[in-house]
Amino acid sequence: VARIDYAGQADAYRAARTVPPAVLAEWDAAVARLTLPRPERVLDLGAGPGGWVDPLVRWFGAPVVAIEPSAAMREEAAVAGVGVRHPYVGGQAEHLPLRDDSIDVAWLSTVIHQFDDMDAAARELGRVARDGCRVLVRGFFADTPVTGLLARFPGIERSAASFPSIARISACLTGAGFAIEHQEHVIEPWTFTLGPWTERVRRLHHVDSALRPLTHEELEAGIRAVHDDHDAGDVIPSPGTLTLLVARR
Ligand SMILES: C[S@@+](CC[C@H](N)C(=O)[O-])C[C@H]1O[C@@H](n2cnc3c(N)ncnc32)[C@H](O)[C@@H]1O
């Protein structure tokens, strides 16, 4: 997956990726089911514009430090307020600007596929993790089921294959001293009407997403297929599936 330059795109990313309450509720429930012990410090790695920082505070009741390499994303987080209310630090997964044994939970949401070196990132997580630390990886991977309207795009299987597999991510983490504790597919209950959905998929084609590797023709063919099946006012359910992988140090 090609590295994304977020300069000039961070606002579009935030607009396209802000999670609606029904979707957030699925993640509230998935994390609650893990019944993790209360941590002292949480890391949001590759935090982007910061959409998960407040949920992390709510879930864990502990201070969150966000690490994000893109200045445009950090600026977007600052404008949204979240980058001002919480420590929001420049840095990369492969060289974490954190002390040894300083983190109890690390949240990696739709980010691991962008790392330059997943093994180095896992080693760094191993270095900063305290004993018992959980790494929670949320993402779309090569073997995450393709569901909802996403399945209507020709080329989507080729796009999925360009993401790392769950086995590869697990191997990086176990190689760095973590044990895989839990894996599930979380089904996000998205619903759309045609107009906003069409705008959204055209935006997502330019930012990091499963649609980005598609050609222009594949994107337009998927849009046409969905338009052929629905009327303008239809509320269209489009369950989206992401994987949650939990590793324990
Ligand atoms: C798709 S965004 C996800 C942002 C946020 N975690 C979310 O779920 O909304 C991916 C983020 O990973 C960051 N990123 C890319 N390479 C990284 C690396 N090597 N270390 C840490 N973050 C990285 C990008 O700058 C971007 O903000």
mmCIF file of C-alpha atoms and ligand atoms in Angstrom:
data_model
loop_
_atom_site.group_PDB
_atom_site.id
_atom_site.type_symbol
_atom_site.label_atom_id
_atom_site.label_comp_id
_atom_site.label_asym_id
_atom_site.label_seq_id
_atom_site.Cartn_x
_atom_site.Cartn_y
_atom_site.Cartn_z
ATOM 1 C CA VAL A 1 0.000 0.000 0.000
ATOM 2 C CA ALA A 2 1.563 3.265 -1.102
ATOM 3 C CA ARG A 3 2.467 5.750 1.624
ATOM 4 C CA ILE A 4 -0.018 8.632 1.800
ATOM 5 C CA ASP A 5 1.001 12.255 2.035
ATOM 6 C CA TYR A 6 -1.713 13.879 4.106
ATOM 7 C CA ALA A 7 -0.633 17.470 3.379
ATOM 8 C CA GLY A 8 -3.747 19.184 2.007
ATOM 9 C CA GLN A 9 -5.847 16.069 2.653
ATOM 10 C CA ALA A 10 -6.195 15.875 6.431
ATOM 11 C CA ASP A 11 -9.491 17.797 6.432
ATOM 12 C CA ALA A 12 -10.898 15.535 3.686
ATOM 13 C CA TYR A 13 -9.754 12.508 5.674
ATOM 14 C CA ARG A 14 -11.514 13.756 8.790
ATOM 15 C CA ALA A 15 -14.710 14.544 6.884
ATOM 16 C CA ALA A 16 -14.737 11.108 5.250
ATOM 17 C CA ARG A 17 -13.820 9.097 8.313
ATOM 18 C CA THR A 18 -15.736 10.666 11.191
ATOM 19 C CA VAL A 19 -17.504 7.720 12.781
ATOM 20 C CA PRO A 20 -21.295 8.025 13.372
ATOM 21 C CA PRO A 21 -22.705 7.177 16.844
ATOM 22 C CA ALA A 22 -24.119 3.748 15.826
ATOM 23 C CA VAL A 23 -20.700 2.687 14.522
ATOM 24 C CA LEU A 24 -18.906 4.016 17.577
ATOM 25 C CA ALA A 25 -21.350 2.044 19.756
ATOM 26 C CA GLU A 26 -20.126 -1.211 18.142
ATOM 27 C CA TRP A 27 -16.551 -0.339 19.141
ATOM 28 C CA ASP A 28 -17.653 0.712 22.637
ATOM 29 C CA ALA A 29 -19.186 -2.754 22.978
ATOM 30 C CA ALA A 30 -16.253 -4.647 21.408
ATOM 31 C CA VAL A 31 -13.742 -2.986 23.736
ATOM 32 C CA ALA A 32 -16.023 -3.408 26.778
ATOM 33 C CA ARG A 33 -16.210 -7.167 26.048
ATOM 34 C CA LEU A 34 -12.424 -7.378 26.412
ATOM 35 C CA THR A 35 -12.775 -6.420 30.118
ATOM 36 C CA LEU A 36 -9.244 -5.045 30.262
ATOM 37 C CA PRO A 37 -7.725 -3.855 33.544
ATOM 38 C CA ARG A 38 -7.644 -0.071 33.987
ATOM 39 C CA PRO A 39 -4.436 1.218 32.383
ATOM 40 C CA GLU A 40 -2.245 4.092 33.584
ATOM 41 C CA ARG A 41 -1.337 5.356 30.108
ATOM 42 C CA VAL A 42 -2.800 4.753 26.675
ATOM 43 C CA LEU A 43 -1.069 5.301 23.323
ATOM 44 C CA ASP A 44 -3.028 6.220 20.178
ATOM 45 C CA LEU A 45 -0.451 5.379 17.509
ATOM 46 C CA GLY A 46 -0.953 7.026 14.123
ATOM 47 C CA ALA A 47 -3.826 8.979 15.669
ATOM 48 C CA GLY A 48 -4.535 11.020 12.516
ATOM 49 C CA PRO A 49 -7.008 13.843 13.205
ATOM 50 C CA GLY A 50 -7.771 12.361 16.639
ATOM 51 C CA GLY A 51 -11.234 10.850 16.257
ATOM 52 C CA TRP A 52 -10.446 8.002 18.664
ATOM 53 C CA VAL A 53 -8.821 9.979 21.473
ATOM 54 C CA ASP A 54 -12.050 10.873 23.318
ATOM 55 C CA PRO A 55 -13.467 7.322 22.998
ATOM 56 C CA LEU A 56 -10.145 5.992 24.372
ATOM 57 C CA VAL A 57 -10.394 8.301 27.389
ATOM 58 C CA ARG A 58 -13.988 7.175 27.920
ATOM 59 C CA TRP A 59 -13.155 3.465 27.539
ATOM 60 C CA PHE A 60 -10.076 3.394 29.731
ATOM 61 C CA GLY A 61 -10.343 6.398 32.078
ATOM 62 C CA ALA A 62 -6.617 7.074 31.631
ATOM 63 C CA PRO A 63 -4.467 9.738 29.946
ATOM 64 C CA VAL A 64 -3.954 9.217 26.214
ATOM 65 C CA VAL A 65 -0.832 10.232 24.302
ATOM 66 C CA ALA A 66 -1.308 10.533 20.542
ATOM 67 C CA ILE A 67 1.607 9.996 18.167
ATOM 68 C CA GLU A 68 1.178 11.117 14.578
ATOM 69 C CA PRO A 69 3.866 11.685 11.922
ATOM 70 C CA SER A 70 1.870 13.967 9.601
ATOM 71 C CA ALA A 71 1.987 17.686 10.475
ATOM 72 C CA ALA A 72 -1.247 18.184 8.490
ATOM 73 C CA MET A 73 -3.017 15.579 10.633
ATOM 74 C CA ARG A 74 -1.662 17.091 13.864
ATOM 75 C CA GLU A 75 -2.888 20.503 12.705
ATOM 76 C CA GLU A 76 -6.330 19.053 11.957
ATOM 77 C CA ALA A 77 -6.387 17.543 15.465
ATOM 78 C CA ALA A 78 -5.433 20.917 16.938
ATOM 79 C CA VAL A 79 -8.235 22.676 15.024
ATOM 80 C CA ALA A 80 -10.699 20.017 16.254
ATOM 81 C CA GLY A 81 -9.515 20.738 19.835
ATOM 82 C CA VAL A 82 -8.430 17.172 20.574
ATOM 83 C CA GLY A 83 -4.802 17.981 19.747
ATOM 84 C CA VAL A 84 -4.873 20.753 22.335
ATOM 85 C CA ARG A 85 -6.606 18.839 25.135
ATOM 86 C CA HIS A 86 -4.220 15.850 24.880
ATOM 87 C CA PRO A 87 -0.495 15.415 24.239
ATOM 88 C CA TYR A 88 -0.196 15.141 20.449
ATOM 89 C CA VAL A 89 3.339 14.314 19.455
ATOM 90 C CA GLY A 90 5.112 13.997 16.101
ATOM 91 C CA GLY A 91 6.719 10.600 15.644
ATOM 92 C CA GLN A 92 6.641 7.256 13.890
ATOM 93 C CA ALA A 93 5.812 3.740 14.963
ATOM 94 C CA GLU A 94 9.300 2.571 13.987
ATOM 95 C CA HIS A 95 10.954 5.070 16.411
ATOM 96 C CA LEU A 96 8.508 5.802 19.195
ATOM 97 C CA PRO A 97 9.334 8.954 21.163
ATOM 98 C CA LEU A 98 8.404 7.177 24.416
ATOM 99 C CA ARG A 99 10.304 5.701 27.362
ATOM 100 C CA ASP A 100 10.716 1.940 27.865
ATOM 101 C CA ASP A 101 7.899 0.335 29.892
ATOM 102 C CA SER A 102 5.612 3.358 29.756
ATOM 103 C CA ILE A 103 2.384 2.176 28.038
ATOM 104 C CA ASP A 104 -0.444 -0.141 29.164
ATOM 105 C CA VAL A 105 -2.705 0.011 26.090
ATOM 106 C CA ALA A 106 -1.799 0.864 22.491
ATOM 107 C CA TRP A 107 -4.582 1.594 19.956
ATOM 108 C CA LEU A 108 -3.655 1.250 16.282
ATOM 109 C CA SER A 109 -6.683 2.151 14.172
ATOM 110 C CA THR A 110 -6.474 1.738 10.375
ATOM 111 C CA VAL A 111 -2.789 2.511 10.514
ATOM 112 C CA ILE A 112 -0.646 -0.630 10.596
ATOM 113 C CA HIS A 113 -0.833 -1.119 6.800
ATOM 114 C CA GLN A 114 0.948 2.223 6.389
ATOM 115 C CA PHE A 115 3.990 1.424 8.512
ATOM 116 C CA ASP A 116 7.278 1.411 6.598
ATOM 117 C CA ASP A 117 8.498 -1.525 8.686
ATOM 118 C CA MET A 118 5.904 -3.527 10.634
ATOM 119 C CA ASP A 119 8.549 -5.648 12.385
ATOM 120 C CA ALA A 120 10.400 -2.556 13.625
ATOM 121 C CA ALA A 121 7.084 -1.052 14.790
ATOM 122 C CA ALA A 122 6.220 -4.238 16.706
ATOM 123 C CA ARG A 123 9.692 -4.212 18.335
ATOM 124 C CA GLU A 124 9.158 -0.588 19.377
ATOM 125 C CA LEU A 125 5.754 -1.470 20.828
ATOM 126 C CA GLY A 126 7.489 -4.299 22.726
ATOM 127 C CA ARG A 127 10.007 -1.807 24.110
ATOM 128 C CA VAL A 128 7.438 0.745 25.368
ATOM 129 C CA ALA A 129 4.912 -1.872 26.569
ATOM 130 C CA ARG A 130 4.673 -2.645 30.271
ATOM 131 C CA ASP A 131 4.027 -6.266 31.238
ATOM 132 C CA GLY A 132 0.357 -6.983 30.579
ATOM 133 C CA CYS A 133 0.120 -4.169 27.990
ATOM 134 C CA ARG A 134 -2.544 -4.783 25.318
ATOM 135 C CA VAL A 135 -2.099 -3.750 21.705
ATOM 136 C CA LEU A 136 -5.489 -3.272 20.013
ATOM 137 C CA VAL A 137 -5.248 -3.286 16.223
ATOM 138 C CA ARG A 138 -8.332 -2.109 14.265
ATOM 139 C CA GLY A 139 -8.245 -2.326 10.519
ATOM 140 C CA PHE A 140 -9.119 -3.671 7.109
ATOM 141 C CA PHE A 141 -6.747 -6.477 6.204
ATOM 142 C CA ALA A 142 -6.216 -8.908 3.328
ATOM 143 C CA ASP A 143 -8.484 -11.460 5.019
ATOM 144 C CA THR A 144 -11.106 -9.114 6.506
ATOM 145 C CA PRO A 145 -14.480 -9.939 4.863
ATOM 146 C CA VAL A 146 -15.582 -7.418 2.243
ATOM 147 C CA THR A 147 -19.208 -6.550 3.084
ATOM 148 C CA GLY A 148 -21.947 -4.027 2.286
ATOM 149 C CA LEU A 149 -21.674 -1.657 -0.658
ATOM 150 C CA LEU A 150 -17.890 -2.142 -0.736
ATOM 151 C CA ALA A 151 -18.517 -5.575 -2.254
ATOM 152 C CA ARG A 152 -20.109 -3.902 -5.304
ATOM 153 C CA PHE A 153 -16.797 -2.517 -6.568
ATOM 154 C CA PRO A 154 -14.962 -4.578 -9.181
ATOM 155 C CA GLY A 155 -11.307 -4.812 -8.153
ATOM 156 C CA ILE A 156 -12.039 -4.765 -4.423
ATOM 157 C CA GLU A 157 -10.486 -8.217 -3.886
ATOM 158 C CA ARG A 158 -7.280 -6.980 -5.549
ATOM 159 C CA SER A 159 -7.356 -3.940 -3.260
ATOM 160 C CA ALA A 160 -7.851 -6.160 -0.185
ATOM 161 C CA ALA A 161 -4.864 -8.283 -1.200
ATOM 162 C CA SER A 162 -2.657 -5.170 -1.058
ATOM 163 C CA PHE A 163 -3.277 -4.895 2.716
ATOM 164 C CA PRO A 164 -1.283 -7.032 5.192
ATOM 165 C CA SER A 165 -2.872 -10.290 6.309
ATOM 166 C CA ILE A 166 -3.958 -10.918 9.896
ATOM 167 C CA ALA A 167 -1.394 -13.743 10.047
ATOM 168 C CA ARG A 168 1.420 -11.363 9.028
ATOM 169 C CA ILE A 169 0.441 -8.768 11.651
ATOM 170 C CA SER A 170 0.138 -11.510 14.286
ATOM 171 C CA ALA A 171 3.592 -12.833 13.378
ATOM 172 C CA CYS A 172 5.137 -9.352 13.793
ATOM 173 C CA LEU A 173 3.570 -8.968 17.217
ATOM 174 C CA THR A 174 4.444 -12.461 18.466
ATOM 175 C CA GLY A 175 8.003 -11.962 17.149
ATOM 176 C CA ALA A 176 8.225 -8.897 19.415
ATOM 177 C CA GLY A 177 7.147 -10.740 22.567
ATOM 178 C CA PHE A 178 3.352 -10.360 22.409
ATOM 179 C CA ALA A 179 0.803 -13.187 22.504
ATOM 180 C CA ILE A 180 -2.352 -12.936 20.390
ATOM 181 C CA GLU A 181 -5.214 -12.896 22.862
ATOM 182 C CA HIS A 182 -8.275 -12.188 20.743
ATOM 183 C CA GLN A 183 -9.416 -11.701 17.167
ATOM 184 C CA GLU A 184 -12.846 -10.773 15.817
ATOM 185 C CA HIS A 185 -14.505 -9.065 12.897
ATOM 186 C CA VAL A 186 -16.505 -6.060 14.076
ATOM 187 C CA ILE A 187 -19.475 -5.265 11.852
ATOM 188 C CA GLU A 188 -20.064 -1.527 11.668
ATOM 189 C CA PRO A 189 -23.728 -0.606 10.960
ATOM 190 C CA TRP A 190 -23.300 2.141 8.347
ATOM 191 C CA THR A 191 -26.348 3.406 6.455
ATOM 192 C CA PHE A 192 -26.316 5.788 3.516
ATOM 193 C CA THR A 193 -28.498 7.563 1.008
ATOM 194 C CA LEU A 194 -27.236 7.646 -2.570
ATOM 195 C CA GLY A 195 -26.083 11.283 -2.769
ATOM 196 C CA PRO A 196 -23.922 11.407 0.386
ATOM 197 C CA TRP A 197 -22.638 7.851 -0.270
ATOM 198 C CA THR A 198 -21.504 8.788 -3.782
ATOM 199 C CA GLU A 199 -19.717 11.901 -2.484
ATOM 200 C CA ARG A 200 -18.123 9.842 0.272
ATOM 201 C CA VAL A 201 -16.748 7.088 -1.959
ATOM 202 C CA ARG A 202 -15.329 9.669 -4.393
ATOM 203 C CA ARG A 203 -13.580 11.345 -1.409
ATOM 204 C CA LEU A 204 -12.363 8.006 -0.004
ATOM 205 C CA HIS A 205 -10.856 7.158 -3.386
ATOM 206 C CA HIS A 206 -8.269 9.889 -2.725
ATOM 207 C CA VAL A 207 -7.541 9.202 0.946
ATOM 208 C CA ASP A 208 -6.347 6.052 2.660
ATOM 209 C CA SER A 209 -9.088 3.429 2.308
ATOM 210 C CA ALA A 210 -9.911 0.113 0.646
ATOM 211 C CA LEU A 211 -11.160 2.170 -2.327
ATOM 212 C CA ARG A 212 -7.870 3.944 -2.945
ATOM 213 C CA PRO A 213 -6.172 1.131 -4.927
ATOM 214 C CA LEU A 214 -9.150 0.946 -7.363
ATOM 215 C CA THR A 215 -8.865 2.430 -10.838
ATOM 216 C CA HIS A 216 -11.163 5.305 -11.825
ATOM 217 C CA GLU A 217 -13.136 2.846 -14.011
ATOM 218 C CA GLU A 218 -13.593 0.377 -11.133
ATOM 219 C CA LEU A 219 -14.772 3.143 -8.819
ATOM 220 C CA GLU A 220 -17.289 4.460 -11.345
ATOM 221 C CA ALA A 221 -18.533 0.925 -12.171
ATOM 222 C CA GLY A 222 -19.217 0.306 -8.449
ATOM 223 C CA ILE A 223 -21.055 3.629 -8.152
ATOM 224 C CA ARG A 224 -23.170 2.786 -11.226
ATOM 225 C CA ALA A 225 -24.045 -0.669 -9.843
ATOM 226 C CA VAL A 226 -25.318 0.816 -6.589
ATOM 227 C CA HIS A 227 -27.235 3.610 -8.383
ATOM 228 C CA ASP A 228 -28.912 0.991 -10.627
ATOM 229 C CA ASP A 229 -30.255 -0.801 -7.533
ATOM 230 C CA HIS A 230 -31.508 2.137 -5.470
ATOM 231 C CA ASP A 231 -33.633 5.271 -5.619
ATOM 232 C CA ALA A 232 -32.517 8.687 -4.367
ATOM 233 C CA GLY A 233 -34.484 8.537 -1.082
ATOM 234 C CA ASP A 234 -33.574 4.953 -0.115
ATOM 235 C CA VAL A 235 -31.839 4.417 3.201
ATOM 236 C CA ILE A 236 -29.279 1.780 2.252
ATOM 237 C CA PRO A 237 -27.739 -0.399 4.960
ATOM 238 C CA SER A 238 -24.071 -1.066 4.256
ATOM 239 C CA PRO A 239 -22.473 -3.135 7.019
ATOM 240 C CA GLY A 240 -18.735 -2.521 6.974
ATOM 241 C CA THR A 241 -16.408 -5.086 8.501
ATOM 242 C CA LEU A 242 -13.130 -4.322 10.249
ATOM 243 C CA THR A 243 -10.886 -6.673 12.186
ATOM 244 C CA LEU A 244 -10.007 -6.215 15.857
ATOM 245 C CA LEU A 245 -6.820 -8.004 16.882
ATOM 246 C CA VAL A 246 -5.692 -7.920 20.517
ATOM 247 C CA ALA A 247 -2.165 -8.846 21.575
ATOM 248 C CA ARG A 248 -0.891 -9.042 25.154
ATOM 249 C CA ARG A 249 2.633 -8.488 26.355
HETATM 250 C C1 LIG B 1 -5.880 6.051 7.872
HETATM 251 S S1 LIG B 1 -5.143 7.150 9.013
HETATM 252 C C2 LIG B 1 -5.866 6.597 10.560
HETATM 253 C C3 LIG B 1 -5.938 7.694 11.575
HETATM 254 C C4 LIG B 1 -6.614 7.289 12.878
HETATM 255 N N1 LIG B 1 -5.900 6.245 13.561
HETATM 256 C C5 LIG B 1 -8.043 6.851 12.621
HETATM 257 O O1 LIG B 1 -8.380 5.688 12.808
HETATM 258 O O2 LIG B 1 -8.840 7.721 12.204
HETATM 259 C C6 LIG B 1 -3.521 6.519 9.112
HETATM 260 C C7 LIG B 1 -2.595 7.376 9.952
HETATM 261 O O3 LIG B 1 -1.359 6.671 10.149
HETATM 262 C C8 LIG B 1 -0.312 7.605 10.115
HETATM 263 N N2 LIG B 1 0.949 6.895 9.827
HETATM 264 C C9 LIG B 1 1.471 6.563 8.626
HETATM 265 N N3 LIG B 1 2.652 5.963 8.772
HETATM 266 C C10 LIG B 1 2.892 5.902 10.100
HETATM 267 C C11 LIG B 1 3.983 5.407 10.888
HETATM 268 N N4 LIG B 1 5.044 4.841 10.322
HETATM 269 N N5 LIG B 1 3.906 5.538 12.232
HETATM 270 C C12 LIG B 1 2.819 6.102 12.809
HETATM 271 N N6 LIG B 1 1.775 6.592 12.111
HETATM 272 C C13 LIG B 1 1.805 6.490 10.780
HETATM 273 C C14 LIG B 1 -0.746 8.559 9.022
HETATM 274 O O4 LIG B 1 -0.037 9.793 9.079
HETATM 275 C C15 LIG B 1 -2.229 8.691 9.293
HETATM 276 O O5 LIG B 1 -2.538 9.733 10.169
#
